[in-house]
Short mmCIF file of C-alpha atoms in Angstrom, two decimals:
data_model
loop_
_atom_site.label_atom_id
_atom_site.label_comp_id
_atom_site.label_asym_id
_atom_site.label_seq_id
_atom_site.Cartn_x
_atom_site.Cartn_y
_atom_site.Cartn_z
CA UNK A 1 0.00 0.00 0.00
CA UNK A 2 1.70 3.20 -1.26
CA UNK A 3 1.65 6.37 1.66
CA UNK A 4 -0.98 8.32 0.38
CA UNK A 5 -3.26 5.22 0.42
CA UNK A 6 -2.08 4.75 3.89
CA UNK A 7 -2.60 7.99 5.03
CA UNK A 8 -6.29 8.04 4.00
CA UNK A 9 -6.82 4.60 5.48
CA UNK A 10 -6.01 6.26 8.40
CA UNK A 11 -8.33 9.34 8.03
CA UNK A 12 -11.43 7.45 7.30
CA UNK A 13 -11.12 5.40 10.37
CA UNK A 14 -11.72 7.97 12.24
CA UNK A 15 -15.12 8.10 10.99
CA UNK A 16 -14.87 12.02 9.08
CA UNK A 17 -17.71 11.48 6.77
CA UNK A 18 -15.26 12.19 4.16
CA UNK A 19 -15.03 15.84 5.01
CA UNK A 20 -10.88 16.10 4.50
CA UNK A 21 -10.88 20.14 5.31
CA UNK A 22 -7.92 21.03 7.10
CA UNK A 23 -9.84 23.20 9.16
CA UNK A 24 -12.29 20.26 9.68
CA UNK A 25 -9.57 18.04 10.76
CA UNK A 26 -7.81 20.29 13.03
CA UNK A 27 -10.99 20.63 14.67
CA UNK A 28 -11.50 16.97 15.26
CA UNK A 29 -8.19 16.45 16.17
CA UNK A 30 -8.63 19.11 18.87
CA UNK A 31 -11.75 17.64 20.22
CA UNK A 32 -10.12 14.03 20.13
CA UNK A 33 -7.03 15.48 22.06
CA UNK A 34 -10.14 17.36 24.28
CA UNK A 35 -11.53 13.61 24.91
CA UNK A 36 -8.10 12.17 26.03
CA UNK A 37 -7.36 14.87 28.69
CA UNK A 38 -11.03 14.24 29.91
CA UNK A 39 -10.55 10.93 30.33
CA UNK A 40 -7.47 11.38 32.49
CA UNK A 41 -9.26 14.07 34.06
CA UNK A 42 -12.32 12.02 35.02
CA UNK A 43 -9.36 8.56 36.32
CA UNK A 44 -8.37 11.42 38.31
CA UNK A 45 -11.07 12.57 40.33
CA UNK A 46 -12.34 9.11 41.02
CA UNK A 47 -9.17 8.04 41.96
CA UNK A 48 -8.68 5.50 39.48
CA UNK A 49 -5.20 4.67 37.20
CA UNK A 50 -5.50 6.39 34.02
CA UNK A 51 -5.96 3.98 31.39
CA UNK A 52 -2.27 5.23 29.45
CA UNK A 53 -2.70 3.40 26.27
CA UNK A 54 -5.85 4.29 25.65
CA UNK A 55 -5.28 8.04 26.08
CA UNK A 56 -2.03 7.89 23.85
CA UNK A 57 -4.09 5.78 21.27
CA UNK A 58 -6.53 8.81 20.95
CA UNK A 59 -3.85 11.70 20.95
CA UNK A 60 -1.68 9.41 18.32
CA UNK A 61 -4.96 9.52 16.49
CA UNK A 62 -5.26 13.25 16.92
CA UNK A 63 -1.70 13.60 15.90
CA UNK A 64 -2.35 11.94 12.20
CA UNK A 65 -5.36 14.19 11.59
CA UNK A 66 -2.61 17.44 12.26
CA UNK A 67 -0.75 15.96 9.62
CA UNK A 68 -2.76 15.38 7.20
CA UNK A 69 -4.07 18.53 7.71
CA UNK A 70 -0.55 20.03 7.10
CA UNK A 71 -0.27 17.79 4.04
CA UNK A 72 -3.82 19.20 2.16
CA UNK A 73 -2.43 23.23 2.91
CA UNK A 74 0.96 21.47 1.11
CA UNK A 75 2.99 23.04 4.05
CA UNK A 76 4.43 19.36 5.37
CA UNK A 77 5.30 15.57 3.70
CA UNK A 78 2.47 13.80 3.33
CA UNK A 79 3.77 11.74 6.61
CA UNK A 80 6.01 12.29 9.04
CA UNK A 81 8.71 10.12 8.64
CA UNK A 82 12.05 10.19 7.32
CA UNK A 83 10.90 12.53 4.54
CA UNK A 84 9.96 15.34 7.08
CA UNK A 85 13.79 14.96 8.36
CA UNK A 86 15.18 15.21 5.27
CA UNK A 87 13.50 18.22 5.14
CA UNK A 88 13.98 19.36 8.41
CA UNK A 89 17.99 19.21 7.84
CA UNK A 90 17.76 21.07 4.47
CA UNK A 91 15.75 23.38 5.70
CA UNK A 92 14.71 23.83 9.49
CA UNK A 93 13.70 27.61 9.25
CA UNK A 94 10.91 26.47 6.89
CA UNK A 95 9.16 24.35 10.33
CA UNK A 96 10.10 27.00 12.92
CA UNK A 97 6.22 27.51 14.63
CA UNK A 98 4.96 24.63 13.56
CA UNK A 99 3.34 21.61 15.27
CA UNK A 100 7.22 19.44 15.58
CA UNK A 101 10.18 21.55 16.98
CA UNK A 102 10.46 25.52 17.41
CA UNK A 103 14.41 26.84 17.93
CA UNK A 104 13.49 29.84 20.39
CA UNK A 105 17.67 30.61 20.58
CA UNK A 106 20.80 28.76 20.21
CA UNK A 107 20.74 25.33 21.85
CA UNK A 108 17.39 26.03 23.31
CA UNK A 109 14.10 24.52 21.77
CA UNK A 110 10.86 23.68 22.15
CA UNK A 111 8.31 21.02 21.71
CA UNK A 112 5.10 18.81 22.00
CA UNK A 113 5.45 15.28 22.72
CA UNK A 114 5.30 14.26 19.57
CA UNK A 115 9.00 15.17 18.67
CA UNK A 116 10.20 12.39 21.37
CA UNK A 117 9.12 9.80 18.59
CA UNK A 118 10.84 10.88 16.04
CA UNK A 119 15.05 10.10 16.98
CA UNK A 120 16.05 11.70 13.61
CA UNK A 121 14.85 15.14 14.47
CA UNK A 122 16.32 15.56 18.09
CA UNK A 123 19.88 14.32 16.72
CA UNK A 124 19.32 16.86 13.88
CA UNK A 125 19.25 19.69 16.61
CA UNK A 126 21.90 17.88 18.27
CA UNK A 127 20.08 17.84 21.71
CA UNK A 128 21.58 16.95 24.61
CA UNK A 129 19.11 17.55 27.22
CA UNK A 130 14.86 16.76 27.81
CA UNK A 131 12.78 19.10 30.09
CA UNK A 132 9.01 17.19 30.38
CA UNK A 133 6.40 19.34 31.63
CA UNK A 134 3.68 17.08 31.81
CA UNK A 135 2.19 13.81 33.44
CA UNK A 136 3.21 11.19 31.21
CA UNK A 137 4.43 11.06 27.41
CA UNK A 138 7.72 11.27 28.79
CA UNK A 139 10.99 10.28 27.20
CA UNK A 140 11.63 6.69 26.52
CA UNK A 141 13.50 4.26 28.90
CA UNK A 142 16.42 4.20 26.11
CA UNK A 143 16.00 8.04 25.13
CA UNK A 144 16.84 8.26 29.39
CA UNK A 145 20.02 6.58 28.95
CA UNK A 146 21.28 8.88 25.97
CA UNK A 147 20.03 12.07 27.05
CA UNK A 148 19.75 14.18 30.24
CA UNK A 149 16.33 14.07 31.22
CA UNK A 150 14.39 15.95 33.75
CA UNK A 151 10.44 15.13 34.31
CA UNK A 152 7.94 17.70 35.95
CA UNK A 153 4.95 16.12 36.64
CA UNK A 154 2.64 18.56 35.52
CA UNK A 155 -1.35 19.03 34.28
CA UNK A 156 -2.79 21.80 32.04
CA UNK A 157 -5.40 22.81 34.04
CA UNK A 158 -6.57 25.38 35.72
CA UNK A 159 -5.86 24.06 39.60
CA UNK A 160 -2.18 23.04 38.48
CA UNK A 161 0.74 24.35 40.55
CA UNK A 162 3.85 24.88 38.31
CA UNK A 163 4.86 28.10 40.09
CA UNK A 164 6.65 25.14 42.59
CA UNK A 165 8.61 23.79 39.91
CA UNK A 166 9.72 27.23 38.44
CA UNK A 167 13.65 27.14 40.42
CA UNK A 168 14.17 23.77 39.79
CA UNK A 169 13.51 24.31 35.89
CA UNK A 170 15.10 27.42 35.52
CA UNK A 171 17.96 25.92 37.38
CA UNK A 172 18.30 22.72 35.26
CA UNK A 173 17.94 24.92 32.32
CA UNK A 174 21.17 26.81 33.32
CA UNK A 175 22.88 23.74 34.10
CA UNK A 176 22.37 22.50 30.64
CA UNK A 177 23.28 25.90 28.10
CA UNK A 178 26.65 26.15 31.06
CA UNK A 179 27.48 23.06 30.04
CA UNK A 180 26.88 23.85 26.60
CA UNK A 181 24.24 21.94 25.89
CA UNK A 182 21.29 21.97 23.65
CA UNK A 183 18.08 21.52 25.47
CA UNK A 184 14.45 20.63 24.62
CA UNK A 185 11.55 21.36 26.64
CA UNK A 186 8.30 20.28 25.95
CA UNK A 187 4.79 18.98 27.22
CA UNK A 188 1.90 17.63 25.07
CA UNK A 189 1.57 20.40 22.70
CA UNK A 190 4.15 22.64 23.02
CA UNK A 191 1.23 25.54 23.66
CA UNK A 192 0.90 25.88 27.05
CA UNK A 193 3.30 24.26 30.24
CA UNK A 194 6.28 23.53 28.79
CA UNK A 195 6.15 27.28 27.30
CA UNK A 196 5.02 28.46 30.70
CA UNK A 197 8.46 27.33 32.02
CA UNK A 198 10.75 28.43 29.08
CA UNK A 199 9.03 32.32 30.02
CA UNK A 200 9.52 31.64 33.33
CA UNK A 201 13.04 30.96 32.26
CA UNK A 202 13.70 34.30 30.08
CA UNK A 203 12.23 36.22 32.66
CA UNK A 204 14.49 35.72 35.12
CA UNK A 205 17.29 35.43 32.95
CA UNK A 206 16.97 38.62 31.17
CA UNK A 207 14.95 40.38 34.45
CA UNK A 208 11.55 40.82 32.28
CA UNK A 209 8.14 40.72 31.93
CA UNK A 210 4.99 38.00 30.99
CA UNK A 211 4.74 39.47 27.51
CA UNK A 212 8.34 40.06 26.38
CA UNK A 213 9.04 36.48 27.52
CA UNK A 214 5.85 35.44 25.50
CA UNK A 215 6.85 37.62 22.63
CA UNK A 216 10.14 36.41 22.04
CA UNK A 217 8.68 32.99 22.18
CA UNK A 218 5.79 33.74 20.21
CA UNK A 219 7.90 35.09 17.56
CA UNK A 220 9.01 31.54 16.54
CA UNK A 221 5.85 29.46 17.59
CA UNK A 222 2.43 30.15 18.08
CA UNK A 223 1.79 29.51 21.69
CA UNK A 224 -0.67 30.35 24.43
CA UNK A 225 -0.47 29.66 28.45
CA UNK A 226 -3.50 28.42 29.88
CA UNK A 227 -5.22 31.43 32.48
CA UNK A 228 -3.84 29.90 35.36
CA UNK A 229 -0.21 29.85 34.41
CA UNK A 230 -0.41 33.11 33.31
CA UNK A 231 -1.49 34.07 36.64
CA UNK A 232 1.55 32.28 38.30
CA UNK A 233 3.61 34.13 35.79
CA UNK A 234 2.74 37.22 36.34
CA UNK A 235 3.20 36.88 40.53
CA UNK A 236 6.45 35.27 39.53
CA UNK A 237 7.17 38.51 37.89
CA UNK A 238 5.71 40.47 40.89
CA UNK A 239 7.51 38.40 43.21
CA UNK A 240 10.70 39.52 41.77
CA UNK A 241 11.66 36.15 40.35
CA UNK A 242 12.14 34.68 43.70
CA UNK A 243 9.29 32.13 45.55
CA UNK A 244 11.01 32.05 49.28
CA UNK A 245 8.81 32.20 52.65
CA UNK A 246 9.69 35.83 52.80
CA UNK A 247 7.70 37.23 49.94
CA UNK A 248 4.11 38.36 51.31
CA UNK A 249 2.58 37.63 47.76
CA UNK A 250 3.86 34.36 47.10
CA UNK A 251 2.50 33.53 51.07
CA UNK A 252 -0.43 34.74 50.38
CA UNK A 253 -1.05 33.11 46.91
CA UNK A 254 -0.18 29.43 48.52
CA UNK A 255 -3.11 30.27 51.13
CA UNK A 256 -5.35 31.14 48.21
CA UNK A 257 -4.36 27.78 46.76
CA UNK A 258 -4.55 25.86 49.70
CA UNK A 259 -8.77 27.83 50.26
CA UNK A 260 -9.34 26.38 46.98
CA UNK A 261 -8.06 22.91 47.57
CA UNK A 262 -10.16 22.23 50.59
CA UNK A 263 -13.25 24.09 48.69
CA UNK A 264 -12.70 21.21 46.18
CA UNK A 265 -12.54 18.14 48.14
CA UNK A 266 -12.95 17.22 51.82
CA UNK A 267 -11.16 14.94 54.45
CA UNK A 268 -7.85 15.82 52.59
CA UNK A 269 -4.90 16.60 54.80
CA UNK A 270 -2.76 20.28 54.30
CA UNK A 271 0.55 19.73 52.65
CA UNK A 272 3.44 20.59 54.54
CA UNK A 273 4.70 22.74 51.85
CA UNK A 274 1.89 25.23 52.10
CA UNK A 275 2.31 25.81 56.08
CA UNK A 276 4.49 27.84 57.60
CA UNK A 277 6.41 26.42 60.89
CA UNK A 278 5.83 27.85 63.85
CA UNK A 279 7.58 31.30 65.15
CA UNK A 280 10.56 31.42 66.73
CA UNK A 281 10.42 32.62 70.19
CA UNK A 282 11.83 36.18 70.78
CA UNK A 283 12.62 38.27 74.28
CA UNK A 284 9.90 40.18 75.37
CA UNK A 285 11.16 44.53 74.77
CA UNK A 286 8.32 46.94 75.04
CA UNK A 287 10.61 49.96 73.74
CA UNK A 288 11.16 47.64 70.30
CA UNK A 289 9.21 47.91 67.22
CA UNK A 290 8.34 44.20 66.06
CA UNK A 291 4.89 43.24 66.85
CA UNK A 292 4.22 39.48 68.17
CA UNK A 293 0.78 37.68 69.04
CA UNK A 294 1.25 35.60 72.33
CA UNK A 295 -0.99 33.29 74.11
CA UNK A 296 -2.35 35.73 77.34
CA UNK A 297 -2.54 32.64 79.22
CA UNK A 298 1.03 30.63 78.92
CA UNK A 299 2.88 33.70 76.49
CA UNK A 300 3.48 30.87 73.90
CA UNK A 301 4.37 33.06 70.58
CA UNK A 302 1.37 32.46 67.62
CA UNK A 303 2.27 34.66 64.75
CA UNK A 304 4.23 38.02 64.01
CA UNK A 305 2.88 40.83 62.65
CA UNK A 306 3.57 39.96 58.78
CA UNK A 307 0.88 36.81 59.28
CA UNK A 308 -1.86 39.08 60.22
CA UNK A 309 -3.95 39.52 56.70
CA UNK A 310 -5.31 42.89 56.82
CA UNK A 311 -8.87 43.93 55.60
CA UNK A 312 -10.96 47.15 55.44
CA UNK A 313 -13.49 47.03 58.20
CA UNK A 314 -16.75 47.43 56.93
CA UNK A 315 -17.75 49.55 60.46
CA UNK A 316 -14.98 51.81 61.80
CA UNK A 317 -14.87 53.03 65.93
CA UNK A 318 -12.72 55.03 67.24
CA UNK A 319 -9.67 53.56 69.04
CA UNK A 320 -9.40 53.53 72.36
CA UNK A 321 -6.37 55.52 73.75
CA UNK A 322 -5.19 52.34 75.52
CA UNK A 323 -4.89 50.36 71.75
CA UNK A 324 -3.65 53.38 69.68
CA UNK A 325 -0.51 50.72 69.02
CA UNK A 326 -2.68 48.17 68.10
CA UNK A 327 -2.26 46.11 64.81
CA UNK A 328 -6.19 45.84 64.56
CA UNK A 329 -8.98 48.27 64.12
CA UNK A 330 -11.05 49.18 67.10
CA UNK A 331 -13.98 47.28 65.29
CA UNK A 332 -12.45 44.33 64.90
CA UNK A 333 -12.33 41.47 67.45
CA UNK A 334 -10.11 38.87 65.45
CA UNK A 335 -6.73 38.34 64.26
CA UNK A 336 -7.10 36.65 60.41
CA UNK A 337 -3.65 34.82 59.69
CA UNK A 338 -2.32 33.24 57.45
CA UNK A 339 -1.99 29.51 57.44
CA UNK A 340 1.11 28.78 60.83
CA UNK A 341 2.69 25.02 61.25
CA UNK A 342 1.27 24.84 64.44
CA UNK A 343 -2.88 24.81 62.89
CA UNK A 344 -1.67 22.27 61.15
CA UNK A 345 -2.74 19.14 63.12
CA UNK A 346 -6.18 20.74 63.19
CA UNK A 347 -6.46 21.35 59.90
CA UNK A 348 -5.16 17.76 58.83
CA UNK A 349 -8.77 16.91 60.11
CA UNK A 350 -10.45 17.90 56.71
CA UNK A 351 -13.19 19.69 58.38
CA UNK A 352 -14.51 22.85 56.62
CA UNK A 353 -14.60 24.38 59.75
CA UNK A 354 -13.61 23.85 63.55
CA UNK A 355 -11.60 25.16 66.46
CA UNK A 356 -7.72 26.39 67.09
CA UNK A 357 -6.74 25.92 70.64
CA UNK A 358 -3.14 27.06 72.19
CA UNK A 359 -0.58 24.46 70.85
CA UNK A 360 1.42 24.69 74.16
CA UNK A 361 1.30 21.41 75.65
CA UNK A 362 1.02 23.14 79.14
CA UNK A 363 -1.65 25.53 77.83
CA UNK A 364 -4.42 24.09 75.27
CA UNK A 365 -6.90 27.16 76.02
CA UNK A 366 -9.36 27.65 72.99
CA UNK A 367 -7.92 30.92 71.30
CA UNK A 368 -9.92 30.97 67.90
CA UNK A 369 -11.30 29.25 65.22
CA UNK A 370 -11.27 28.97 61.22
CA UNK A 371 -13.89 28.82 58.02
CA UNK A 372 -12.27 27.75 54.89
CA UNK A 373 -16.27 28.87 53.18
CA UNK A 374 -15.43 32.07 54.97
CA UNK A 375 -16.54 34.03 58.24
CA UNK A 376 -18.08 37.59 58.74
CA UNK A 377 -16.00 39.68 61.26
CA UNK A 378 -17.10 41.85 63.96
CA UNK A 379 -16.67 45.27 61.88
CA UNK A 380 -19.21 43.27 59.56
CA UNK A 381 -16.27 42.57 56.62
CA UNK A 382 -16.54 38.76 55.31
CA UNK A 383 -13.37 37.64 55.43
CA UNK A 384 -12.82 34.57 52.84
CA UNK A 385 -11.09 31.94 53.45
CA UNK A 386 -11.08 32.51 57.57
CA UNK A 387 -8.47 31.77 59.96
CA UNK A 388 -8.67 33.45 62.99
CA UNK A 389 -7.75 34.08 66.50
CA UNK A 390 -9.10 35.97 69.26
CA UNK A 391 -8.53 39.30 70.02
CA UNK A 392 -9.49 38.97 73.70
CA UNK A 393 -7.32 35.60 73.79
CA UNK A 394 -3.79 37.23 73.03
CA UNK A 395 -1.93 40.04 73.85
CA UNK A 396 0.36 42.23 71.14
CA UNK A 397 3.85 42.22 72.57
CA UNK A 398 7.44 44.24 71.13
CA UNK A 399 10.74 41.89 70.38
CA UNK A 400 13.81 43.06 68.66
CA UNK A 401 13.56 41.04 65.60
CA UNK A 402 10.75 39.87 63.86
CA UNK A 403 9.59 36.31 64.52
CA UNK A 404 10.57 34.17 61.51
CA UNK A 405 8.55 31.64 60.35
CA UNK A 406 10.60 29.05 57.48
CA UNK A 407 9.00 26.56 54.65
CA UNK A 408 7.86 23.76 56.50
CA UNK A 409 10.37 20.76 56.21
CA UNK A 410 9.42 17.64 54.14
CA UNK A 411 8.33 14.88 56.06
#
């Protein structure tokens, strides 16, 4: 059977009623590719093992309706095979944006998964190095061996964290162009994570913004970031290109995470990674200017200043001479913190809501409470999500340095 004969054998099995538009097929291709990431979506949620050859069967599918979409407009071989590499080596410019391989600079490219099947092409770049954003469709057990591989397992959806994964990257990334090596990133398309990580990349590199990373890549490829990664982009940006403990907006993006986590599903337990340990304990110096919240009863230290997340109060009184040094408004009778490593046994519970009692073992008075659906306070604000402590519970005491709260340690 000769290739074209071939290539419509495979066309008409996927039942297109003859319609061979390239706009037509690109559209079933995209809703077959739309099928396969529901399916994994769907093992997911019900906790089940995603049936991998089945998924790969359908985006392998997809795949042959992209080419033979590429081969009606006459801008691609009729298959890929060794006739696209000969092609490829005589002229790589004329592919640059395409569906294969994009060269954003020297020894730096990127890719769907489809490229990993096809030896001829990466030894044609000379590549020396594999970045895979995604799940699975990873590099081969022998394409392991012969290349330097690095796999982030990674979703594109809209509840995916790759903000974690953005040093790491950027840092394997360096190692590879200072050894002087040529490096391929890709996920499933090439549209959305694995391009979310090469801006991530450029922006730190070069010290700029979402769009002039996305311009420089879009320049070579057509390429778009899902919402949510442009989000994490953009705080990446805001955070100054560095995610540490420190950085108020990266804290307070991890709690908005976490909210949104335990909106989604109950009875799961609060990663270590997204609570803060507990303060260290400072000497007590009224004439200093860092602000701690202590236990009234046993003095154990519950949070600094820079945990307290501030809002408007919806009410306003005037405050009493006595609290003029206060960190809250006169209105308000709670303390709204971030998430501390010492909630986190009670919050392992799963509960939507509940109780925070002093973690002091000699202590254990009830000091507050939390509402991950959300709590009005007593100035009338709704605070959303809600973790709180007492007002009347705690006192505000001075220390020399601020209490320091670190990531929490893997277990």
């Amino acid at each position: 059977m000769n290739e074209e004969a071939q290539n419509h054998k495979l066309i008409s099995s996927a039942n297109l009623e003859n319609d061979l538009r390239p706009g037509s097929l690109r559209e079933k291709a995209a809703k077959l590719r739309s099928e396969a990431q529901d399916l994994f979506r769907h093992a997911r949620e019900s906790g089940e093992c995603p049936d991998k050859a089945q998924i790969q069967a359908i985006n392998s599918h997809a795949k042959r309706l992209e080419v033979e979409a590429l081969r009606l407009e006459d801008k691609s071989p009729r298959l890929v095979g060794e006739s696209y590499h000969e092609e490829y080596r005589n002229r790589p410019d004329q592919f640059q944006g395409q569906s294969m391989i994009s060269r954003i600079e020297d020894g730096l490219y990127l890719s769907g998964y489809d490229v990993l099947q096809h030896e001829t092409i990466l030894r044609s770049c000379s590549i020396s190095h594999i970045l895979s954003i995604c799940q699975f469709y990873l590099p081969s057990a022998e394409q392991q061996k012969t290349y330097t591989c690095k796999a982030i397992p990674a979703l594109d959806t809209g509840d995916q964290n790759l903000l974690q994964y953005f040093s790491e990257c950027v840092k394997f990334i360096d190692e590879a162009r200072s050894a002087n090596g040529r490096l391929l990133i890709h996920c499933h398309a090439g549209q959305s994570r694995s391009v979310t990580i090469l801006a991530a990349y450029l922006m730190q590199r070069d010290r700029i913004g979402v769009r002039s990373a996305l311009d420089k890549i879009r320049a070579i490829r057509e390429v778009q970031p899902n919402d949510n990664f442009m989000n994490q982009l953009r705080l990446f940006k805001d955070c100054d290109y560095q995610l540490t403990e420190d950085n108020v907006q990266y804290r307070r993006w991890k709690f908005e995470t976490m909210h949104k986590d335990k909106s989604a599903q109950s009875g799961t337990s609060t990663s270590e990674e997204q609570v803060p340990q507990h303060p260290d304990y400072q000497e007590n110096d009224l004439d200093t200017k860092y602000t701690q919240i202590r236990c009234k009863k046993c003095r154990y230290v519950l949070a600094s200043e820079k945990h307290i997340i501030a809002h408007e109060p919806k009410v306003t009184t005037e405050q009493p001479e006595s609290q003029q040094s206060s960190l809250l408004p006169a209105s308000c009778a709670h303390f709204f913190l971030e998430p501390i490593r010492w909630m986190k046994s009670e919050l392992d519970k799963g509960q939507v809501d509940g109780r925070f009692t002093c973690p002091s073992a000699r202590c254990g008075a009830k000091i507050g409470s939390y509402a991950w659906q959300g709590t009005t306070c007593s100035c009338r604000r709704w605070v959303l999500p809600a973790l709180c402590i007492q007002r009347s519970k705690v006192d505000e005491m001075k220390s020399k340095t601020p209490a320091k709260v670190e990531p929490a340690r893997k277990s």
